[in-house]
Short mmCIF file of C-alpha atoms in Angstrom, two decimals:
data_model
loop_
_atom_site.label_atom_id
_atom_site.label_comp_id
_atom_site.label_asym_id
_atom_site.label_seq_id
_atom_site.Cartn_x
_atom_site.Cartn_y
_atom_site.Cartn_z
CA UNK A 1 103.22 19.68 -273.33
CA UNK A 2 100.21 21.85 -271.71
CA UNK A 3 99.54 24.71 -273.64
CA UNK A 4 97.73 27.37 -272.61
CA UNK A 5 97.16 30.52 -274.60
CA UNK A 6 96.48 33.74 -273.40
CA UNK A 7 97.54 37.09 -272.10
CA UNK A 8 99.75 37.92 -268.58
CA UNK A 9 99.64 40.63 -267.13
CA UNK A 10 101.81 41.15 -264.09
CA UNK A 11 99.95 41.97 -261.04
CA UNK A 12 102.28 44.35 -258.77
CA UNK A 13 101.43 44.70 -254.96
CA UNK A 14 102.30 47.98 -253.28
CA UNK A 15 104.00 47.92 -250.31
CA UNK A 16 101.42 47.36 -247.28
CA UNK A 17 98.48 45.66 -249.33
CA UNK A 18 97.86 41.75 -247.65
CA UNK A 19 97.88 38.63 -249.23
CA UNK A 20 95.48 35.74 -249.34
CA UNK A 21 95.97 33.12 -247.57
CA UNK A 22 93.66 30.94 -247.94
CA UNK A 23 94.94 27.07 -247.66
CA UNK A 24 98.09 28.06 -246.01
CA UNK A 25 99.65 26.61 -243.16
CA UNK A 26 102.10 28.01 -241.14
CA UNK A 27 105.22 26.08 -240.13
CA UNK A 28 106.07 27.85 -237.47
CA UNK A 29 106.67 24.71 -234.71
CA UNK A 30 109.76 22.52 -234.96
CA UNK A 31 106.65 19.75 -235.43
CA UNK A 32 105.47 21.70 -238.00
CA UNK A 33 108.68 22.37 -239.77
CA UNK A 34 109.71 18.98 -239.60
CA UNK A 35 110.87 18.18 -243.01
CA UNK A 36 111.04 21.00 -244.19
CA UNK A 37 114.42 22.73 -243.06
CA UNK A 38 116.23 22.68 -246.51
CA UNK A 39 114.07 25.25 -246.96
CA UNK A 40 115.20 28.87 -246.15
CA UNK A 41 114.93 32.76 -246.18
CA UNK A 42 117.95 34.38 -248.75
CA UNK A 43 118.92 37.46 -246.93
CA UNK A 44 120.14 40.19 -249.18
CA UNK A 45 121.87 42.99 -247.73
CA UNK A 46 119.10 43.44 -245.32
CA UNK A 47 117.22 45.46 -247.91
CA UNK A 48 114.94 42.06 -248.51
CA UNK A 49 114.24 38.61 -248.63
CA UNK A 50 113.94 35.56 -251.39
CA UNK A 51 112.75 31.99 -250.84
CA UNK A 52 115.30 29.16 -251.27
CA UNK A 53 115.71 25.53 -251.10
CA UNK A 54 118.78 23.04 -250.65
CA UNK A 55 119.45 20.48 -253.73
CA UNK A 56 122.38 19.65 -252.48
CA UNK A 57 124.54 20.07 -249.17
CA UNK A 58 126.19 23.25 -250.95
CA UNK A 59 123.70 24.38 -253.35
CA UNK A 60 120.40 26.46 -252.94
CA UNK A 61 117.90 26.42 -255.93
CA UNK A 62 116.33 30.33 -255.90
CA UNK A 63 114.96 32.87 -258.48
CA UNK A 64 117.82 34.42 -260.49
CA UNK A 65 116.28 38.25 -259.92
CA UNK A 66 116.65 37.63 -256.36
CA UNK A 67 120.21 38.26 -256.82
CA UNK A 68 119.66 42.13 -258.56
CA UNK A 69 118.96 45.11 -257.39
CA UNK A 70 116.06 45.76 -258.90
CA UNK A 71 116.62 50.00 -259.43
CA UNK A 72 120.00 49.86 -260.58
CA UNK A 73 119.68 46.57 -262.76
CA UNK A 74 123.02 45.72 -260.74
CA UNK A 75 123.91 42.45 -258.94
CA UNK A 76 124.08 42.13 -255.41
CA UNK A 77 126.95 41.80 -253.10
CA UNK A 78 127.05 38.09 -252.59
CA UNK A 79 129.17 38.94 -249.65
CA UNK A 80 126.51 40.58 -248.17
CA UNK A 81 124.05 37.66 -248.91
CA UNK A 82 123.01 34.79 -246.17
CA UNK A 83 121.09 31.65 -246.68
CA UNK A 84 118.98 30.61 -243.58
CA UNK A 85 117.84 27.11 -243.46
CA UNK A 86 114.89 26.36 -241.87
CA UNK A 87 114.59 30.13 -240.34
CA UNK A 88 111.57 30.33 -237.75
CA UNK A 89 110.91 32.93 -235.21
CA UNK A 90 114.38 34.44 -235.20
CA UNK A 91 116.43 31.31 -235.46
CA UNK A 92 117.45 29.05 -238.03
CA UNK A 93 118.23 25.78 -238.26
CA UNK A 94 122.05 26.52 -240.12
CA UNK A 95 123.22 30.34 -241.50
CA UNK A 96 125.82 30.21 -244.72
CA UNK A 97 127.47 32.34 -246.81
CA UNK A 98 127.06 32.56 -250.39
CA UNK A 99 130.41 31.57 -252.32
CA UNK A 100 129.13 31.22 -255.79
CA UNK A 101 126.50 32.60 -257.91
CA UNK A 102 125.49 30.73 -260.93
CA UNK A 103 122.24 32.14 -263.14
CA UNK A 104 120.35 30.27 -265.77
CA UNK A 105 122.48 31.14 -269.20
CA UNK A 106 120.00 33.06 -270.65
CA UNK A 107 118.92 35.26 -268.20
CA UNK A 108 118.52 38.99 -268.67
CA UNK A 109 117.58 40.86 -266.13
CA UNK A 110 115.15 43.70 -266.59
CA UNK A 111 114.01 41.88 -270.02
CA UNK A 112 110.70 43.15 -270.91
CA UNK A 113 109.21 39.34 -271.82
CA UNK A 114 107.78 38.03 -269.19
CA UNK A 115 107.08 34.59 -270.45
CA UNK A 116 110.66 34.30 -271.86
CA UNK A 117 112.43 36.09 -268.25
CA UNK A 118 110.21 33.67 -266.47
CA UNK A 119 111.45 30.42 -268.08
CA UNK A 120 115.16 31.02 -267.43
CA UNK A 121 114.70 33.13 -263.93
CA UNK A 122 116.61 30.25 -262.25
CA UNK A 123 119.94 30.81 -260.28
CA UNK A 124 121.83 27.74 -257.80
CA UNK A 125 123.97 29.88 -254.92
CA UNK A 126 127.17 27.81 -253.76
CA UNK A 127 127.66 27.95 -250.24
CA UNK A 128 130.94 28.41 -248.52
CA UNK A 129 130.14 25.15 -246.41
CA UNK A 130 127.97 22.24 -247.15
CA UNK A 131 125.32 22.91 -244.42
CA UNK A 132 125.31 18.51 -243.01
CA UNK A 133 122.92 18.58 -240.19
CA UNK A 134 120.51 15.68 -239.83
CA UNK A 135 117.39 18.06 -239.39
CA UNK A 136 118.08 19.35 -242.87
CA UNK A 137 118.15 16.96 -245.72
CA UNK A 138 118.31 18.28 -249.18
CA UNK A 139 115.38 17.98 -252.16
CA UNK A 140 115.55 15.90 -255.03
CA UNK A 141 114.43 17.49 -258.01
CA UNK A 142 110.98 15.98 -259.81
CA UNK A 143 111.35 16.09 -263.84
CA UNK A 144 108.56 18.35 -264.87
CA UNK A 145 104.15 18.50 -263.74
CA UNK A 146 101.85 17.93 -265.41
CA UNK A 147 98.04 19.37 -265.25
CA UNK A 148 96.54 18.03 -262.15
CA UNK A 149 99.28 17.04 -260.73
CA UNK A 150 99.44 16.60 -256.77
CA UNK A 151 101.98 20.12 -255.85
CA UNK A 152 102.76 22.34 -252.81
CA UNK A 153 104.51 25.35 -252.00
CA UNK A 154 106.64 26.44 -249.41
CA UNK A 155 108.16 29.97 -248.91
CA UNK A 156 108.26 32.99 -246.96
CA UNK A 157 106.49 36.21 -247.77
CA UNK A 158 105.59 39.60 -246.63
CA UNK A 159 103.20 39.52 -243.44
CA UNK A 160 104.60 35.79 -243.16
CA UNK A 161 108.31 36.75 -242.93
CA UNK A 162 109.11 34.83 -239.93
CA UNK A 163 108.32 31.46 -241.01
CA UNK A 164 107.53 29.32 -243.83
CA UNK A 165 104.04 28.96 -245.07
CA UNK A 166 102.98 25.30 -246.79
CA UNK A 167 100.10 25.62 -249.47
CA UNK A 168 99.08 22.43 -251.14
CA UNK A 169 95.75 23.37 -252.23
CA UNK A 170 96.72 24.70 -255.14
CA UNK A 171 97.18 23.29 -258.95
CA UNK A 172 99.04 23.21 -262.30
CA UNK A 173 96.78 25.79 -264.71
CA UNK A 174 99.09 24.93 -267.63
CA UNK A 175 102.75 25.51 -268.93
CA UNK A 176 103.82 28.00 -271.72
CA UNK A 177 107.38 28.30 -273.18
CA UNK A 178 108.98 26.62 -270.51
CA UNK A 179 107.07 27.92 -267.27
CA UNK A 180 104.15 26.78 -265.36
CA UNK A 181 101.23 28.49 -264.35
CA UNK A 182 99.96 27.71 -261.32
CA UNK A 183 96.31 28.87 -258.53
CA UNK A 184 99.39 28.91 -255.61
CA UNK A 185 98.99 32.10 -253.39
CA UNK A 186 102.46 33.67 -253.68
CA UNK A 187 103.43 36.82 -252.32
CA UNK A 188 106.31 39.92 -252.40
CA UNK A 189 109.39 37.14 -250.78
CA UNK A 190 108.09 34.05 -252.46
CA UNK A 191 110.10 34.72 -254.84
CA UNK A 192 112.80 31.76 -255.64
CA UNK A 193 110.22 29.56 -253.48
CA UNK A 194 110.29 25.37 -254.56
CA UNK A 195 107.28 24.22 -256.02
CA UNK A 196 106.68 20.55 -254.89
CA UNK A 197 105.21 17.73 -256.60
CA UNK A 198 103.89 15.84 -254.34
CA UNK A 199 102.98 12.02 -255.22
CA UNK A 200 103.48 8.78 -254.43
CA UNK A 201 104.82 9.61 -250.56
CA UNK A 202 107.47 11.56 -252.56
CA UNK A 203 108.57 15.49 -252.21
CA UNK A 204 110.51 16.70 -254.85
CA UNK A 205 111.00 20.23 -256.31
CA UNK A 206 109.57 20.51 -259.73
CA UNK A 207 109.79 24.46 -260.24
CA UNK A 208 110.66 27.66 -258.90
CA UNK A 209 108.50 30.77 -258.10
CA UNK A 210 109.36 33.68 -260.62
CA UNK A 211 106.40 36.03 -260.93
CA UNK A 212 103.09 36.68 -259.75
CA UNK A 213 100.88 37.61 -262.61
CA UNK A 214 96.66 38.38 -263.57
CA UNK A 215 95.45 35.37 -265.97
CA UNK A 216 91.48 36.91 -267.04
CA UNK A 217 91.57 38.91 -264.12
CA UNK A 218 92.65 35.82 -261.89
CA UNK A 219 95.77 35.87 -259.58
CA UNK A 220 98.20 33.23 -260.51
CA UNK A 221 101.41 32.97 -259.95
CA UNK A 222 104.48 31.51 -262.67
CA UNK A 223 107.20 29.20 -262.42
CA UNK A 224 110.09 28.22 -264.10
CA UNK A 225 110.03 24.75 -264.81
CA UNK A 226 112.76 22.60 -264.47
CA UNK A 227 113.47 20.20 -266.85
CA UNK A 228 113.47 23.60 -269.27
CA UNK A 229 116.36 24.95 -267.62
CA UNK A 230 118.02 23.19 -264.30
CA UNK A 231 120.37 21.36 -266.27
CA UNK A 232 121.50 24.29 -268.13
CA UNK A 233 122.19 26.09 -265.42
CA UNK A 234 123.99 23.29 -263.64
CA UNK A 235 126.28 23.01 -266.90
CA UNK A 236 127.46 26.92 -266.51
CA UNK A 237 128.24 26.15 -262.51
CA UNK A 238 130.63 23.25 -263.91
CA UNK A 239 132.68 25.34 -266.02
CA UNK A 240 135.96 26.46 -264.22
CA UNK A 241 135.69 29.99 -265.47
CA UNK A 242 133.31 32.72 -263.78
CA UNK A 243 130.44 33.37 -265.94
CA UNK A 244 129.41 37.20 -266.07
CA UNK A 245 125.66 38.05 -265.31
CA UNK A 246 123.85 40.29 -267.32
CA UNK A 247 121.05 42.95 -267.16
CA UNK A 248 119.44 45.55 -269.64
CA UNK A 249 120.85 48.58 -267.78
CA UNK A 250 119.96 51.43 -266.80
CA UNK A 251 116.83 50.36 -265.47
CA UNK A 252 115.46 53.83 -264.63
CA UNK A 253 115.62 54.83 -268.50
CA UNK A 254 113.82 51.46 -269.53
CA UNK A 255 109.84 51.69 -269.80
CA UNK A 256 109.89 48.28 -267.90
CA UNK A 257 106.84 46.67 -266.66
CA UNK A 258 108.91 45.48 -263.57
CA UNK A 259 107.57 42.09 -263.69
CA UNK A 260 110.08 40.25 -261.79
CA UNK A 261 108.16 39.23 -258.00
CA UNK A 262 110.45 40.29 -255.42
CA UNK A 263 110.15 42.55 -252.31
CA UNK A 264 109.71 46.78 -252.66
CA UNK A 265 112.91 47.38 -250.84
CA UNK A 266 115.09 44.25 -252.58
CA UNK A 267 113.87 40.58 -252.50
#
């Protein structure tokens, strides 16, 4: 395992400020997009935005905070929640309702360490239809990265909201506890964004986007690697009975860093 030891602190953006965005490439073509469909915008409520990405037919691979409200600790409406495959320029390539929530066992939301929300800030959404369309075909998942190893990143983001942005100069810094640390430019709306490896003419997702965060006064953003907690997560969705999720609530009344990357207004 990579180890890397030092101290995170989480870098918030206030509403307005740009991103970099150096090295990325905007998919905003049907050319350009090809390939890429499974991945999508999570609408929430329309108070906000996460990034998501098809593992299977039925199941999206996001961020687990996407699905909170990040003043009252409380989670969303999945009724009022819509996956958009392969959304570009006011269209996407499928729209689906959101049957099923399933978040990474261990999750607390609003938990004030962000090394230990960040390695279980995973969530799969079940989808009230399998989206089958042969534009869109679903990502395999890659065991875990390693330093150096070949990755990309597509999502959506504030100032980039209307299609997907590819980044693939970008690299693995190290991995602590169960997340990766990563040189990708992220921004408010990557969150729940797959992180690609991609090697030997293969794209798989390896990790998700959780936080953006300062490494000695360097941007960076973190990731929840997979092979830490995908399978645990999976093992909760088989289970026949609902599973409640949690948060440290009130929020308000919590001297919280806020930590978790999403949106000002939700996502």
């Amino acid at each position: 395992m990579i180890r890397l030891f030092a101290t995170f602190f989480v870098f918030l953006l206030a509403s307005g400020v740009s991103a970099q965005t150096a090295g990325l490439r905007s998919l905003e073509t049907g050319e350009q997009g090809k390939g890429w469909g499974a991945v999508g915008r999570l609408e929430i409520d329309g108070r906000g935005f996460c990034t998501g990405a098809l593992i299977a037919p039925d199941k999206v691979l996001t961020a687990a905070h996407c699905l909170f409200d990040r003043h009252t600790g409380q989670a969303f409406d999945l009724g009022k929640m819509e996956f958009r495959a392969g959304w570009r320029n006011g269209r996407a390539e499928a729209y689906r309702t959101i049957r099923r929530a399933t978040v990474h066992p261990d999750y607390v939301f609003g938990q004030d360490d962000l090394m230990t929300r960040s390695q279980n800030d995973l969530a799969i959404l079940e989808l009230h239809h399998a989206i089958r369309n042969t534009r869109i075909e679903p990502f395999e998942t890659a065991p875990r990265l390693r330093k150096g190893s070949k990755i990309g990143v597509v999502s959506y983001a504030v100032g980039r909201e209307a299609a997907p942005s590819f980044q693939e100069a970008c690299e693995v810094l190290g991995r602590q506890r169960g997340v990766y640390v990563l040189s990708c430019d992220i921004d408010f709306g990557s969150s729940g964004a797959p992180v690609f490896l991609l090697e030997n003419d293969e794209v798989k997702i390896a990790s998700v986007v959780a936080a953006k965060a300062q490494l000695k006064g360097d941007k960076v953003a973190l990731a929840t690697a997979l092979d830490f907690a995908l399978e645990e997560v999976q093992a909760v969705m088989a289970q026949p009975a609902p599973v409640t999720i949690r948060s440290q609530t009130p929020l308000q009344q919590r001297n919280s860093t806020g930590a978790k990357f999403v949106r000002p207004n939700g996502g």
